[in-house]
Amino acid sequence: EVKLVESGGGLVQPGRSLKLSCAASGFSFNDYWMGWVRQAPGKGLEWIGEINQDSSTINYTPSLKDKFTISRDNAQNTLYLQMSKLGSEDTAIYYCAREGYGGYLGYYFDYWGQGVMVTVSS
Amino acid sequence: DIQMTQSPASLSASLGETVTIECRASEDIYNGLAWYQQKPGKSPQLLIYNANSLHTGVPSRFSGSGSGTQYSLKINSLQSEDVASYFCQQYYNYPLTFGSGTKLEIK
């Protein structure tokens, strides 16, 4: 069974940093692209970025690429999201997701974690 | 960026009915489209990928269709467990973008 468990969320002050983790199990982690998606309270879904199997390719949504850094540790089956210069607009549930391969069309999200809440407030 | 316009924003239907949710892309996405279901308080779950391929374990009453810039998700024989928000997402081009969602309720 594919399982993704996020951790590291919580209350953080504006301007500070926070690092989220996503522990993967039930599949061969180093065979898959992985991604992060967030959802502000009561809002829709926003793609943050993704990382390929050996970390040689990392893609971000342009508005976040200078604030967020995605990384992975294949030995630990763990995906990370380092967030810096946090503001109230970053308050959201953060989901990690495994990416399925749609052929030449690209990658979609075939399994999602339960999400972790990040609240940015003083 | 490719804009995904989803309609309707909300939908109320009776048990057993058939409902259709539409998603329009601002440019051709060549079937690089997924549909997700998000039940209240839960994470999104994949329903459909490549516009019309059913994800493993998804009931066959869900189906996807479309091409070019116009796509739809159809739910046949609506059941109570289908109460959820539904999102489309294009993955043909970066940045990946989602529709704004459709909230489905039972009448």
Short mmCIF file of N, CA and C in Angstrom, two decimals, chain A residues 39-45 91-93 117, chain B residues 38 85 87 100:
data_model
loop_
_atom_site.label_atom_id
_atom_site.label_comp_id
_atom_site.label_asym_id
_atom_site.label_seq_id
_atom_site.Cartn_x
_atom_site.Cartn_y
_atom_site.Cartn_z
N GLN A 39 -2.78 23.95 -0.28
CA GLN A 39 -4.18 24.38 -0.34
C GLN A 39 -4.44 25.32 0.81
N ALA A 40 -4.63 26.59 0.49
CA ALA A 40 -4.98 27.56 1.52
C ALA A 40 -6.37 27.25 2.06
N PRO A 41 -6.67 27.63 3.30
CA PRO A 41 -7.96 27.28 3.91
C PRO A 41 -9.14 27.68 3.04
N GLY A 42 -9.98 26.71 2.72
CA GLY A 42 -11.17 26.97 1.93
C GLY A 42 -10.92 27.29 0.47
N LYS A 43 -9.69 27.10 0.01
CA LYS A 43 -9.33 27.47 -1.36
C LYS A 43 -9.00 26.25 -2.22
N GLY A 44 -8.53 26.53 -3.42
CA GLY A 44 -8.18 25.47 -4.35
C GLY A 44 -6.75 24.98 -4.16
N LEU A 45 -6.31 24.18 -5.12
CA LEU A 45 -5.00 23.54 -5.05
C LEU A 45 -3.97 24.34 -5.84
N THR A 91 0.13 30.36 4.57
CA THR A 91 -0.72 29.54 5.44
C THR A 91 -1.55 28.61 4.57
N ALA A 92 -1.40 27.31 4.80
CA ALA A 92 -2.06 26.33 3.94
C ALA A 92 -1.82 24.93 4.48
N ILE A 93 -2.56 23.98 3.93
CA ILE A 93 -2.24 22.57 4.09
C ILE A 93 -1.27 22.21 2.98
N MET A 117 -0.60 20.97 8.17
CA MET A 117 -0.99 22.38 8.23
C MET A 117 0.19 23.25 8.62
N GLN B 38 -11.89 15.34 -3.83
CA GLN B 38 -11.46 15.67 -2.48
C GLN B 38 -12.68 15.69 -1.56
N SER B 85 -15.49 17.75 -3.39
CA SER B 85 -15.08 18.74 -4.38
C SER B 85 -14.24 18.03 -5.43
N PHE B 87 -11.58 18.56 -8.76
CA PHE B 87 -10.64 19.48 -9.37
C PHE B 87 -10.05 18.86 -10.64
N SER B 100 -10.45 25.62 -10.39
CA SER B 100 -10.84 26.18 -9.09
C SER B 100 -11.75 25.27 -8.28
#
